[in-house]
Backbone as JSON Lines, residues from 0, in Angstrom:
{"i":0,"aa":"M","n":[65.63,280.58,205.08],"ca":[65.21,279.85,203.88],"c":[66.43,279.53,203.02]}
{"i":1,"aa":"T","n":[66.53,278.29,202.58],"ca":[67.63,277.93,201.68],"c":[67.13,277.91,200.25]}
{"i":2,"aa":"N","n":[68.02,278.2,199.34],"ca":[67.67,278.22,197.93],"c":[68.33,277.08,197.18]}
{"i":3,"aa":"H","n":[68.87,276.11,197.95],"ca":[69.54,274.99,197.35],"c":[68.76,273.71,197.58]}
{"i":4,"aa":"S","n":[69.07,272.7,196.79],"ca":[68.33,271.46,196.86],"c":[68.68,270.67,198.12]}
{"i":5,"aa":"P","n":[67.68,270.11,198.79],"ca":[67.98,269.21,199.89],"c":[68.56,267.92,199.35]}
{"i":6,"aa":"R","n":[69.26,267.17,200.17],"ca":[69.84,265.91,199.75],"c":[69.29,264.78,200.61]}
{"i":7,"aa":"P","n":[68.0,264.42,200.44],"ca":[67.39,263.42,201.29],"c":[67.99,262.05,201.06]}
{"i":8,"aa":"A","n":[67.98,261.22,202.13],"ca":[68.53,259.88,202.03],"c":[67.71,259.02,201.09]}
{"i":9,"aa":"D","n":[66.44,259.34,200.93],"ca":[65.56,258.53,200.1],"c":[65.4,259.1,198.69]}
{"i":10,"aa":"R","n":[66.41,259.78,198.2],"ca":[66.37,260.35,196.86],"c":[66.24,259.25,195.81]}
{"i":11,"aa":"S","n":[65.53,259.52,194.74],"ca":[65.41,258.58,193.63],"c":[65.27,259.35,192.33]}
{"i":12,"aa":"F","n":[65.87,258.82,191.28],"ca":[65.9,259.5,189.98],"c":[65.05,258.75,188.96]}
{"i":13,"aa":"L","n":[64.29,259.53,188.2],"ca":[63.59,259.01,187.03],"c":[64.2,259.67,185.79]}
{"i":14,"aa":"F","n":[64.72,258.86,184.88],"ca":[65.26,259.33,183.62],"c":[64.24,259.03,182.52]}
{"i":15,"aa":"V","n":[63.75,260.07,181.88],"ca":[62.76,259.92,180.8],"c":[63.45,260.22,179.47]}
{"i":16,"aa":"L","n":[63.64,259.19,178.66],"ca":[64.33,259.32,177.39],"c":[63.33,259.64,176.29]}
{"i":17,"aa":"G","n":[63.56,260.77,175.6],"ca":[62.62,261.22,174.58],"c":[63.2,261.27,173.19]}
{"i":18,"aa":"S","n":[64.24,260.5,172.93],"ca":[64.85,260.49,171.6],"c":[64.09,259.55,170.68]}
{"i":19,"aa":"S","n":[64.1,259.84,169.4],"ca":[63.48,258.95,168.41],"c":[64.46,257.89,167.93]}
{"i":20,"aa":"R","n":[65.68,257.91,168.46],"ca":[66.71,256.96,168.06],"c":[67.23,256.21,169.28]}
{"i":21,"aa":"A","n":[67.28,254.89,169.19],"ca":[67.78,254.09,170.29],"c":[69.27,254.37,170.49]}
{"i":22,"aa":"D","n":[69.68,254.48,171.75],"ca":[71.08,254.73,172.1],"c":[71.61,255.97,171.4]}
{"i":23,"aa":"G","n":[70.8,257.03,171.4],"ca":[71.19,258.28,170.77],"c":[72.18,259.06,171.62]}
{"i":24,"aa":"N","n":[72.64,260.16,171.09],"ca":[73.63,260.98,171.78],"c":[73.12,261.51,173.12]}
{"i":25,"aa":"T","n":[71.85,261.88,173.16],"ca":[71.28,262.38,174.41],"c":[71.3,261.3,175.48]}
{"i":26,"aa":"G","n":[70.91,260.09,175.11],"ca":[70.93,258.98,176.05],"c":[72.34,258.67,176.54]}
{"i":27,"aa":"I","n":[73.3,258.74,175.64],"ca":[74.69,258.49,176.02],"c":[75.16,259.5,177.06]}
{"i":28,"aa":"L","n":[74.82,260.77,176.82],"ca":[75.22,261.82,177.75],"c":[74.5,261.69,179.09]}
{"i":29,"aa":"A","n":[73.24,261.32,179.04],"ca":[72.47,261.14,180.28],"c":[73.06,260.0,181.12]}
{"i":30,"aa":"R","n":[73.46,258.93,180.46],"ca":[74.03,257.8,181.2],"c":[75.4,258.15,181.77]}
{"i":31,"aa":"A","n":[76.14,258.99,181.06],"ca":[77.43,259.44,181.59],"c":[77.22,260.23,182.88]}
{"i":32,"aa":"A","n":[76.18,261.05,182.91],"ca":[75.88,261.81,184.13],"c":[75.38,260.89,185.24]}
{"i":33,"aa":"A","n":[74.56,259.91,184.88],"ca":[74.0,259.0,185.87],"c":[75.06,258.14,186.53]}
{"i":34,"aa":"E","n":[76.13,257.83,185.8],"ca":[77.2,257.0,186.35],"c":[77.87,257.65,187.55]}
{"i":35,"aa":"A","n":[77.78,258.98,187.65],"ca":[78.41,259.69,188.76],"c":[77.54,259.73,190.01]}
{"i":36,"aa":"L","n":[76.3,259.28,189.92],"ca":[75.43,259.28,191.09],"c":[75.88,258.19,192.07]}
{"i":37,"aa":"P","n":[75.7,258.43,193.35],"ca":[76.02,257.39,194.34],"c":[75.24,256.11,194.06]}
{"i":38,"aa":"A","n":[75.87,254.99,194.33],"ca":[75.27,253.7,194.0],"c":[73.99,253.42,194.79]}
{"i":39,"aa":"D","n":[73.83,254.08,195.94],"ca":[72.65,253.81,196.77],"c":[71.44,254.65,196.39]}
{"i":40,"aa":"I","n":[71.57,255.49,195.38],"ca":[70.43,256.28,194.9],"c":[69.75,255.53,193.76]}
{"i":41,"aa":"P","n":[68.5,255.12,193.93],"ca":[67.81,254.36,192.89],"c":[67.64,255.18,191.6]}
{"i":42,"aa":"Q","n":[67.76,254.48,190.48],"ca":[67.54,255.09,189.17],"c":[66.5,254.25,188.43]}
{"i":43,"aa":"R","n":[65.58,254.93,187.81],"ca":[64.62,254.25,186.92],"c":[64.69,254.92,185.57]}
{"i":44,"aa":"W","n":[64.77,254.12,184.52],"ca":[64.89,254.63,183.16],"c":[63.67,254.21,182.37]}
{"i":45,"aa":"I","n":[63.03,255.19,181.72],"ca":[61.89,254.91,180.86],"c":[62.14,255.54,179.49]}
{"i":46,"aa":"D","n":[62.12,254.71,178.47],"ca":[62.29,255.16,177.09],"c":[60.9,255.35,176.5]}
{"i":47,"aa":"L","n":[60.57,256.57,176.14],"ca":[59.24,256.86,175.61],"c":[58.97,256.16,174.28]}
{"i":48,"aa":"N","n":[60.02,255.73,173.6],"ca":[59.83,254.93,172.39],"c":[59.21,253.57,172.72]}
{"i":49,"aa":"G","n":[59.59,253.04,173.88],"ca":[59.08,251.73,174.28],"c":[57.81,251.8,175.09]}
{"i":50,"aa":"L","n":[57.39,253.0,175.45],"ca":[56.17,253.19,176.23],"c":[55.39,254.34,175.61]}
{"i":51,"aa":"P","n":[54.89,254.12,174.4],"ca":[54.28,255.23,173.66],"c":[52.97,255.71,174.27]}
{"i":52,"aa":"L","n":[52.81,257.01,174.26],"ca":[51.57,257.63,174.71],"c":[50.78,258.09,173.49]}
{"i":53,"aa":"P","n":[49.46,257.94,173.51],"ca":[48.65,258.54,172.44],"c":[48.69,260.05,172.55]}
{"i":54,"aa":"D","n":[48.33,260.75,171.5],"ca":[48.29,262.21,171.57],"c":[47.41,262.64,172.73]}
{"i":55,"aa":"F","n":[47.86,263.65,173.43],"ca":[47.14,264.12,174.61],"c":[45.82,264.76,174.22]}
{"i":56,"aa":"Q","n":[44.75,264.35,174.89],"ca":[43.43,264.94,174.71],"c":[43.04,265.62,176.01]}
{"i":57,"aa":"D","n":[42.87,266.92,175.97],"ca":[42.58,267.68,177.17],"c":[41.1,267.51,177.56]}
{"i":58,"aa":"G","n":[40.86,266.73,178.61],"ca":[39.49,266.51,179.06],"c":[39.24,267.07,180.44]}
{"i":59,"aa":"R","n":[40.08,268.02,180.85],"ca":[39.97,268.53,182.22],"c":[38.65,269.23,182.51]}
{"i":60,"aa":"H","n":[38.03,269.78,181.5],"ca":[36.8,270.55,181.71],"c":[35.58,269.86,181.09]}
{"i":61,"aa":"E","n":[35.7,268.54,180.93],"ca":[34.6,267.77,180.38],"c":[34.09,266.79,181.42]}
{"i":62,"aa":"D","n":[32.83,266.39,181.25],"ca":[32.24,265.42,182.16],"c":[32.72,264.01,181.8]}
{"i":63,"aa":"G","n":[32.61,263.11,182.77],"ca":[33.0,261.73,182.51],"c":[34.35,261.39,183.11]}
{"i":64,"aa":"D","n":[34.67,260.1,183.08],"ca":[35.92,259.63,183.65],"c":[37.09,259.95,182.72]}
{"i":65,"aa":"W","n":[38.25,260.08,183.33],"ca":[39.48,260.32,182.59],"c":[40.05,258.96,182.18]}
{"i":66,"aa":"P","n":[40.07,258.63,180.88],"ca":[40.6,257.33,180.47],"c":[42.11,257.28,180.64]}
{"i":67,"aa":"V","n":[42.61,256.25,181.3],"ca":[44.03,256.13,181.59],"c":[44.57,254.85,180.96]}
{"i":68,"aa":"S","n":[45.51,255.0,180.04],"ca":[46.15,253.84,179.43],"c":[47.2,253.28,180.36]}
{"i":69,"aa":"E","n":[47.66,252.07,180.08],"ca":[48.69,251.47,180.92],"c":[49.98,252.26,180.85]}
{"i":70,"aa":"A","n":[50.3,252.77,179.66],"ca":[51.52,253.58,179.52],"c":[51.43,254.84,180.35]}
{"i":71,"aa":"E","n":[50.27,255.5,180.32],"ca":[50.11,256.72,181.12],"c":[50.19,256.41,182.6]}
{"i":72,"aa":"R","n":[49.57,255.34,183.02],"ca":[49.59,254.99,184.44],"c":[51.02,254.73,184.92]}
{"i":73,"aa":"T","n":[51.79,254.01,184.1],"ca":[53.18,253.72,184.46],"c":[53.99,255.0,184.59]}
{"i":74,"aa":"L","n":[53.84,255.91,183.63],"ca":[54.59,257.16,183.65],"c":[54.15,258.06,184.81]}
{"i":75,"aa":"R","n":[52.88,258.1,185.06],"ca":[52.38,258.94,186.15],"c":[52.9,258.45,187.49]}
{"i":76,"aa":"E","n":[52.84,257.15,187.72],"ca":[53.33,256.61,188.98],"c":[54.83,256.8,189.13]}
{"i":77,"aa":"A","n":[55.57,256.59,188.03],"ca":[57.02,256.76,188.09],"c":[57.39,258.21,188.35]}
{"i":78,"aa":"T","n":[56.65,259.13,187.77],"ca":[56.9,260.56,187.96],"c":[56.68,260.96,189.41]}
{"i":79,"aa":"L","n":[55.6,260.47,190.0],"ca":[55.28,260.86,191.37],"c":[56.15,260.14,192.4]}
{"i":80,"aa":"E","n":[56.75,259.04,192.03],"ca":[57.61,258.31,192.96],"c":[59.01,258.89,193.04]}
{"i":81,"aa":"A","n":[59.43,259.65,192.03],"ca":[60.81,260.15,191.96],"c":[60.95,261.5,192.66]}
{"i":82,"aa":"T","n":[62.08,261.7,193.31],"ca":[62.39,263.01,193.86],"c":[63.06,263.89,192.81]}
{"i":83,"aa":"D","n":[63.72,263.25,191.84],"ca":[64.45,263.96,190.79],"c":[64.03,263.39,189.44]}
{"i":84,"aa":"I","n":[63.57,264.27,188.56],"ca":[63.12,263.85,187.23],"c":[64.05,264.45,186.19]}
{"i":85,"aa":"V","n":[64.61,263.58,185.37],"ca":[65.57,264.0,184.36],"c":[64.94,263.84,182.98]}
{"i":86,"aa":"I","n":[64.73,264.96,182.31],"ca":[64.22,264.95,180.94],"c":[65.42,264.83,180.0]}
{"i":87,"aa":"A","n":[65.52,263.73,179.3],"ca":[66.62,263.52,178.35],"c":[66.04,263.57,176.95]}
{"i":88,"aa":"S","n":[66.13,264.74,176.35],"ca":[65.53,264.97,175.03],"c":[66.53,265.64,174.11]}
{"i":89,"aa":"P","n":[66.7,265.1,172.9],"ca":[67.54,265.84,171.93],"c":[66.87,267.16,171.58]}
{"i":90,"aa":"L","n":[67.65,268.07,171.08],"ca":[67.12,269.37,170.67],"c":[66.58,269.24,169.25]}
{"i":91,"aa":"Y","n":[65.27,269.24,169.13],"ca":[64.61,269.17,167.83],"c":[63.93,270.51,167.55]}
{"i":92,"aa":"W","n":[64.32,271.16,166.5],"ca":[63.77,272.47,166.16],"c":[63.81,273.4,167.37]}
{"i":93,"aa":"Y","n":[64.94,273.38,168.06],"ca":[65.25,274.33,169.13],"c":[64.42,274.14,170.39]}
{"i":94,"aa":"T","n":[63.8,272.97,170.51],"ca":[63.03,272.71,171.72],"c":[62.98,271.21,171.97]}
{"i":95,"aa":"L","n":[62.02,270.75,172.74],"ca":[61.9,269.35,173.1],"c":[61.43,268.5,171.94]}
{"i":96,"aa":"S","n":[61.76,267.21,171.99],"ca":[61.26,266.28,170.99],"c":[59.76,266.08,171.17]}
{"i":97,"aa":"A","n":[59.11,265.55,170.14],"ca":[57.67,265.32,170.2],"c":[57.32,264.34,171.32]}
{"i":98,"aa":"H","n":[58.13,263.28,171.48],"ca":[57.88,262.3,172.55],"c":[57.88,262.99,173.91]}
{"i":99,"aa":"T","n":[58.87,263.84,174.13],"ca":[59.02,264.49,175.42],"c":[57.91,265.5,175.66]}
{"i":100,"aa":"K","n":[57.6,266.29,174.65],"ca":[56.55,267.29,174.8],"c":[55.21,266.62,175.1]}
{"i":101,"aa":"R","n":[54.94,265.48,174.48],"ca":[53.7,264.77,174.75],"c":[53.65,264.32,176.21]}
{"i":102,"aa":"Y","n":[54.77,263.83,176.72],"ca":[54.84,263.43,178.13],"c":[54.51,264.62,179.04]}
{"i":103,"aa":"L","n":[55.08,265.77,178.77],"ca":[54.8,266.95,179.58],"c":[53.36,267.43,179.4]}
{"i":104,"aa":"D","n":[52.79,267.24,178.21],"ca":[51.38,267.59,178.01],"c":[50.5,266.78,178.96]}
{"i":105,"aa":"Y","n":[50.88,265.54,179.21],"ca":[50.1,264.73,180.14],"c":[50.16,265.27,181.56]}
{"i":106,"aa":"W","n":[51.22,265.99,181.89],"ca":[51.26,266.63,183.21],"c":[50.06,267.58,183.36]}
{"i":107,"aa":"S","n":[49.68,268.22,182.25],"ca":[48.51,269.12,182.3],"c":[47.27,268.35,182.7]}
{"i":108,"aa":"G","n":[47.12,267.15,182.15],"ca":[45.97,266.33,182.51],"c":[46.02,265.86,183.96]}
{"i":109,"aa":"W","n":[47.21,265.52,184.43],"ca":[47.34,265.04,185.81],"c":[47.02,266.12,186.82]}
{"i":110,"aa":"L","n":[47.16,267.38,186.43],"ca":[46.8,268.47,187.32],"c":[45.34,268.43,187.7]}
{"i":111,"aa":"G","n":[44.51,267.88,186.81],"ca":[43.08,267.9,187.05],"c":[42.49,266.59,187.54]}
{"i":112,"aa":"V","n":[43.33,265.59,187.81],"ca":[42.82,264.29,188.27],"c":[42.37,264.42,189.73]}
{"i":113,"aa":"P","n":[41.1,264.17,190.03],"ca":[40.61,264.32,191.4],"c":[41.4,263.44,192.38]}
{"i":114,"aa":"G","n":[41.83,264.05,193.46],"ca":[42.53,263.32,194.5],"c":[44.0,263.07,194.25]}
{"i":115,"aa":"L","n":[44.49,263.39,193.07],"ca":[45.9,263.12,192.76],"c":[46.82,264.17,193.38]}
{"i":116,"aa":"D","n":[46.36,265.41,193.46],"ca":[47.17,266.52,194.03],"c":[48.52,266.63,193.34]}
{"i":117,"aa":"F","n":[48.5,266.55,192.01],"ca":[49.76,266.49,191.26],"c":[50.64,267.71,191.51]}
{"i":118,"aa":"K","n":[50.06,268.89,191.43],"ca":[50.86,270.1,191.61],"c":[51.46,270.16,193.01]}
{"i":119,"aa":"K","n":[50.68,269.86,194.01],"ca":[51.15,269.89,195.4],"c":[52.26,268.88,195.62]}
{"i":120,"aa":"R","n":[52.11,267.7,195.04],"ca":[53.09,266.63,195.25],"c":[54.38,266.87,194.47]}
{"i":121,"aa":"M","n":[54.32,267.61,193.38],"ca":[55.52,267.88,192.6],"c":[56.35,269.01,193.19]}
{"i":122,"aa":"A","n":[55.74,269.86,194.0],"ca":[56.45,271.0,194.59],"c":[57.63,270.52,195.41]}
{"i":123,"aa":"G","n":[58.78,271.15,195.2],"ca":[59.97,270.83,195.95],"c":[60.83,269.75,195.33]}
{"i":124,"aa":"R","n":[60.3,269.02,194.35],"ca":[61.12,268.04,193.64],"c":[62.03,268.77,192.67]}
{"i":125,"aa":"T","n":[62.94,268.04,192.05],"ca":[63.91,268.69,191.17],"c":[63.76,268.2,189.74]}
{"i":126,"aa":"L","n":[63.73,269.15,188.82],"ca":[63.7,268.85,187.39],"c":[65.07,269.12,186.81]}
{"i":127,"aa":"W","n":[65.6,268.13,186.07],"ca":[66.87,268.24,185.38],"c":[66.63,267.99,183.9]}
{"i":128,"aa":"A","n":[67.62,268.27,183.08],"ca":[67.47,267.97,181.65],"c":[68.83,267.74,181.02]}
{"i":129,"aa":"V","n":[68.83,266.87,180.03],"ca":[70.03,266.55,179.25],"c":[69.65,266.61,177.79]}
{"i":130,"aa":"T","n":[70.5,267.24,176.98],"ca":[70.21,267.29,175.55],"c":[71.49,267.26,174.73]}
{"i":131,"aa":"A","n":[71.4,266.64,173.59],"ca":[72.47,266.7,172.59],"c":[71.91,267.44,171.38]}
{"i":132,"aa":"M","n":[72.75,268.27,170.77],"ca":[72.3,269.08,169.65],"c":[73.38,269.16,168.59]}
{"i":133,"aa":"A","n":[72.96,269.44,167.39],"ca":[73.91,269.51,166.28],"c":[74.72,270.8,166.31]}
{"i":134,"aa":"E","n":[74.12,271.88,166.83],"ca":[74.78,273.18,166.89],"c":[75.81,273.21,168.02]}
{"i":135,"aa":"E","n":[76.9,273.94,167.82],"ca":[77.88,274.11,168.88],"c":[77.58,275.32,169.76]}
{"i":136,"aa":"D","n":[76.82,276.27,169.23],"ca":[76.44,277.45,170.01],"c":[75.32,277.07,170.98]}
{"i":137,"aa":"E","n":[75.63,277.06,172.27],"ca":[74.66,276.6,173.26],"c":[73.44,277.52,173.37]}
{"i":138,"aa":"A","n":[73.55,278.73,172.88],"ca":[72.42,279.67,172.97],"c":[71.21,279.18,172.18]}
{"i":139,"aa":"V","n":[71.43,278.3,171.2],"ca":[70.3,277.83,170.4],"c":[69.37,276.95,171.23]}
{"i":140,"aa":"A","n":[69.83,276.5,172.41],"ca":[68.98,275.68,173.28],"c":[68.2,276.52,174.29]}
{"i":141,"aa":"D","n":[68.27,277.83,174.17],"ca":[67.59,278.7,175.14],"c":[66.09,278.43,175.21]}
{"i":142,"aa":"G","n":[65.5,278.08,174.07],"ca":[64.06,277.81,174.06],"c":[63.71,276.61,174.93]}
{"i":143,"aa":"M","n":[64.52,275.57,174.85],"ca":[64.3,274.39,175.69],"c":[64.49,274.74,177.16]}
{"i":144,"aa":"V","n":[65.55,275.49,177.46],"ca":[65.82,275.87,178.84],"c":[64.65,276.66,179.42]}
{"i":145,"aa":"T","n":[64.13,277.61,178.64],"ca":[63.0,278.42,179.11],"c":[61.77,277.55,179.36]}
{"i":146,"aa":"T","n":[61.48,276.64,178.44],"ca":[60.33,275.77,178.59],"c":[60.39,274.98,179.88]}
{"i":147,"aa":"L","n":[61.54,274.38,180.14],"ca":[61.67,273.53,181.33],"c":[61.73,274.34,182.61]}
{"i":148,"aa":"N","n":[62.41,275.48,182.57],"ca":[62.44,276.35,183.75],"c":[61.04,276.8,184.12]}
{"i":149,"aa":"N","n":[60.27,277.22,183.14],"ca":[58.92,277.71,183.43],"c":[57.99,276.59,183.88]}
{"i":150,"aa":"T","n":[58.2,275.39,183.35],"ca":[57.43,274.23,183.8],"c":[57.71,273.98,185.28]}
{"i":151,"aa":"A","n":[58.99,274.0,185.64],"ca":[59.37,273.81,187.04],"c":[58.83,274.94,187.92]}
{"i":152,"aa":"A","n":[58.89,276.16,187.41],"ca":[58.41,277.31,188.18],"c":[56.91,277.19,188.47]}
{"i":153,"aa":"Y","n":[56.15,276.77,187.48],"ca":[54.7,276.64,187.67],"c":[54.38,275.62,188.76]}
{"i":154,"aa":"L","n":[55.16,274.55,188.8],"ca":[54.9,273.5,189.77],"c":[55.67,273.7,191.08]}
{"i":155,"aa":"R","n":[56.39,274.82,191.2],"ca":[57.19,275.14,192.38],"c":[58.26,274.08,192.62]}
{"i":156,"aa":"M","n":[58.84,273.61,191.54],"ca":[59.93,272.64,191.6],"c":[61.27,273.35,191.58]}
{"i":157,"aa":"R","n":[62.32,272.63,191.88],"ca":[63.67,273.11,191.7],"c":[64.12,272.75,190.28]}
{"i":158,"aa":"F","n":[65.07,273.51,189.77],"ca":[65.52,273.28,188.4],"c":[67.05,273.25,188.38]}
{"i":159,"aa":"G","n":[67.58,272.14,187.88],"ca":[69.03,271.97,187.83],"c":[69.67,272.43,186.55]}
{"i":160,"aa":"G","n":[68.88,273.03,185.67],"ca":[69.41,273.48,184.4],"c":[69.5,272.34,183.39]}
{"i":161,"aa":"V","n":[70.16,272.61,182.27],"ca":[70.26,271.64,181.18],"c":[71.72,271.3,180.91]}
{"i":162,"aa":"L","n":[72.03,270.02,180.92],"ca":[73.36,269.53,180.55],"c":[73.39,269.44,179.02]}
{"i":163,"aa":"L","n":[74.23,270.25,178.4],"ca":[74.27,270.35,176.94],"c":[75.47,269.61,176.37]}
{"i":164,"aa":"G","n":[75.25,268.92,175.26],"ca":[76.32,268.25,174.55],"c":[76.15,268.4,173.06]}
{"i":165,"aa":"N","n":[77.24,268.21,172.34],"ca":[77.2,268.35,170.88],"c":[77.28,266.97,170.24]}
{"i":166,"aa":"G","n":[76.32,266.7,169.37],"ca":[76.34,265.42,168.68],"c":[75.16,265.29,167.73]}
{"i":167,"aa":"S","n":[75.43,264.9,166.51],"ca":[74.39,264.66,165.53],"c":[74.47,263.23,165.01]}
{"i":168,"aa":"R","n":[75.66,262.85,164.53],"ca":[75.85,261.46,164.08],"c":[75.85,260.53,165.28]}
{"i":169,"aa":"P","n":[75.45,259.27,165.1],"ca":[75.41,258.33,166.22],"c":[76.73,258.27,166.98]}
{"i":170,"aa":"G","n":[76.66,258.46,168.3],"ca":[77.83,258.37,169.16],"c":[78.75,259.58,169.16]}
{"i":171,"aa":"Q","n":[78.41,260.6,168.4],"ca":[79.3,261.75,168.26],"c":[79.55,262.47,169.57]}
{"i":172,"aa":"V","n":[78.59,262.43,170.49],"ca":[78.74,263.16,171.76],"c":[79.9,262.62,172.58]}
{"i":173,"aa":"R","n":[80.31,261.4,172.31],"ca":[81.45,260.83,173.06],"c":[82.72,261.62,172.8]}
{"i":174,"aa":"G","n":[82.75,262.38,171.74],"ca":[83.91,263.21,171.43],"c":[83.83,264.61,172.03]}
{"i":175,"aa":"D","n":[82.73,264.91,172.69],"ca":[82.56,266.23,173.31],"c":[83.12,266.15,174.73]}
{"i":176,"aa":"E","n":[84.41,266.4,174.87],"ca":[85.07,266.26,176.16],"c":[84.51,267.22,177.2]}
{"i":177,"aa":"R","n":[84.14,268.42,176.76],"ca":[83.61,269.4,177.7],"c":[82.29,268.91,178.3]}
{"i":178,"aa":"A","n":[81.41,268.36,177.45],"ca":[80.12,267.87,177.94],"c":[80.31,266.68,178.88]}
{"i":179,"aa":"L","n":[81.22,265.79,178.55],"ca":[81.46,264.61,179.38],"c":[82.06,265.01,180.73]}
{"i":180,"aa":"A","n":[82.87,266.06,180.74],"ca":[83.42,266.55,182.0],"c":[82.31,267.16,182.85]}
{"i":181,"aa":"R","n":[81.43,267.9,182.22],"ca":[80.3,268.49,182.95],"c":[79.41,267.39,183.53]}
{"i":182,"aa":"A","n":[79.24,266.31,182.76],"ca":[78.35,265.23,183.17],"c":[78.77,264.63,184.51]}
{"i":183,"aa":"K","n":[80.07,264.59,184.77],"ca":[80.58,263.96,185.98],"c":[80.11,264.66,187.25]}
{"i":184,"aa":"T","n":[79.83,265.96,187.15],"ca":[79.42,266.71,188.34],"c":[78.04,267.36,188.17]}
{"i":185,"aa":"Y","n":[77.35,267.02,187.11],"ca":[76.09,267.7,186.81],"c":[75.09,267.6,187.96]}
{"i":186,"aa":"F","n":[74.93,266.41,188.5],"ca":[73.93,266.21,189.55],"c":[74.4,266.68,190.92]}
{"i":187,"aa":"E","n":[75.59,267.25,190.98],"ca":[76.07,267.87,192.21],"c":[75.79,269.37,192.23]}
{"i":188,"aa":"G","n":[75.28,269.89,191.13],"ca":[75.06,271.32,191.0],"c":[73.93,271.83,191.87]}
{"i":189,"aa":"E","n":[73.92,273.14,192.07],"ca":[72.86,273.78,192.84],"c":[71.54,273.7,192.08]}
{"i":190,"aa":"T","n":[70.48,273.55,192.84],"ca":[69.15,273.46,192.22],"c":[68.21,274.43,192.93]}
{"i":191,"aa":"P","n":[68.28,275.7,192.58],"ca":[67.39,276.68,193.21],"c":[65.95,276.45,192.79]}
{"i":192,"aa":"L","n":[65.05,276.95,193.6],"ca":[63.65,276.92,193.21],"c":[63.49,277.7,191.91]}
{"i":193,"aa":"A","n":[62.81,277.1,190.97],"ca":[62.63,277.75,189.67],"c":[61.66,278.93,189.82]}
{"i":194,"aa":"V","n":[61.94,279.99,189.1],"ca":[61.05,281.15,189.09],"c":[60.84,281.58,187.65]}
{"i":195,"aa":"F","n":[59.71,282.18,187.39],"ca":[59.45,282.76,186.07],"c":[60.34,283.99,185.89]}
{"i":196,"aa":"P","n":[60.66,284.33,184.63],"ca":[61.53,285.5,184.4],"c":[61.05,286.76,185.09]}
{"i":197,"aa":"Q","n":[59.73,286.97,185.13],"ca":[59.21,288.19,185.74],"c":[59.34,288.19,187.26]}
{"i":198,"aa":"E","n":[59.67,287.03,187.84],"ca":[59.83,286.94,189.29],"c":[61.28,287.1,189.73]}
{"i":199,"aa":"E","n":[62.21,287.07,188.78],"ca":[63.62,287.03,189.14],"c":[64.05,288.27,189.93]}
{"i":200,"aa":"H","n":[63.55,289.44,189.53],"ca":[63.96,290.65,190.25],"c":[63.47,290.63,191.69]}
{"i":201,"aa":"K","n":[62.3,290.07,191.92],"ca":[61.76,289.97,193.29],"c":[62.6,289.03,194.13]}
{"i":202,"aa":"V","n":[62.97,287.88,193.55],"ca":[63.78,286.91,194.28],"c":[65.15,287.5,194.59]}
{"i":203,"aa":"H","n":[65.72,288.21,193.62],"ca":[67.03,288.83,193.83],"c":[66.96,289.84,194.97]}
{"i":204,"aa":"A","n":[65.9,290.65,195.02],"ca":[65.75,291.63,196.09],"c":[65.62,290.96,197.45]}
{"i":205,"aa":"E","n":[64.87,289.85,197.51],"ca":[64.7,289.14,198.76],"c":[66.02,288.57,199.25]}
{"i":206,"aa":"R","n":[66.82,288.06,198.31],"ca":[68.11,287.5,198.7],"c":[69.05,288.58,199.22]}
{"i":207,"aa":"L","n":[68.98,289.77,198.64],"ca":[69.81,290.87,199.12],"c":[69.42,291.26,200.55]}
{"i":208,"aa":"V","n":[68.12,291.26,200.81],"ca":[67.63,291.6,202.15],"c":[68.12,290.58,203.17]}
{"i":209,"aa":"M","n":[68.18,289.31,202.73],"ca":[68.61,288.23,203.61],"c":[70.14,288.14,203.7]}
{"i":210,"aa":"G","n":[70.84,288.95,202.9],"ca":[72.29,288.91,202.93],"c":[72.87,287.76,202.15]}
{"i":211,"aa":"V","n":[72.09,287.23,201.17],"ca":[72.58,286.13,200.33],"c":[72.93,286.69,198.98]}
{"i":212,"aa":"S","n":[74.14,286.44,198.53],"ca":[74.58,286.99,197.23],"c":[74.06,286.14,196.09]}
């Protein structure tokens, strides 16, 4: 068993931008990382500002049809078509932006759509994330990292971690040389299967048994 991401020839990336500001620091950093991807790997970019979703209404346990807006249908199809999903959200109050969180809330609804098999189809795909934050201490983003890791773990996805950058004023992240250097190789990083914190000791023990450090 390998714990690293496969590199299929038909890989495709979906970048979901969740900033409330056009051409924000998070988007700048995400595009810097995307520029390093091979030219033959398709990229699709969706700005949640331009494709607004209504507040999520949980109807999974109610009778009747699930109403699907055009925006939701577009996002759902784009999500299921991608092998790699990149959440590009600024750090707002130490976690995801409202736009981004609403998008992930819709994943809850897609879990219950008859015939969609959302959880089964998401397994094995890779979740990545990019964020710009005002704080220089990267530990303040731990809440976002935990949220996305656990989301990936629930769906049995791989998780590439979070590319962090510093920037508050427009364009400020361009001065974060460390973040821009990381961006160049971010998508080359290892993407182990995500596990919940309580599972980490079990996975570590299994790897020791297999002789993997």
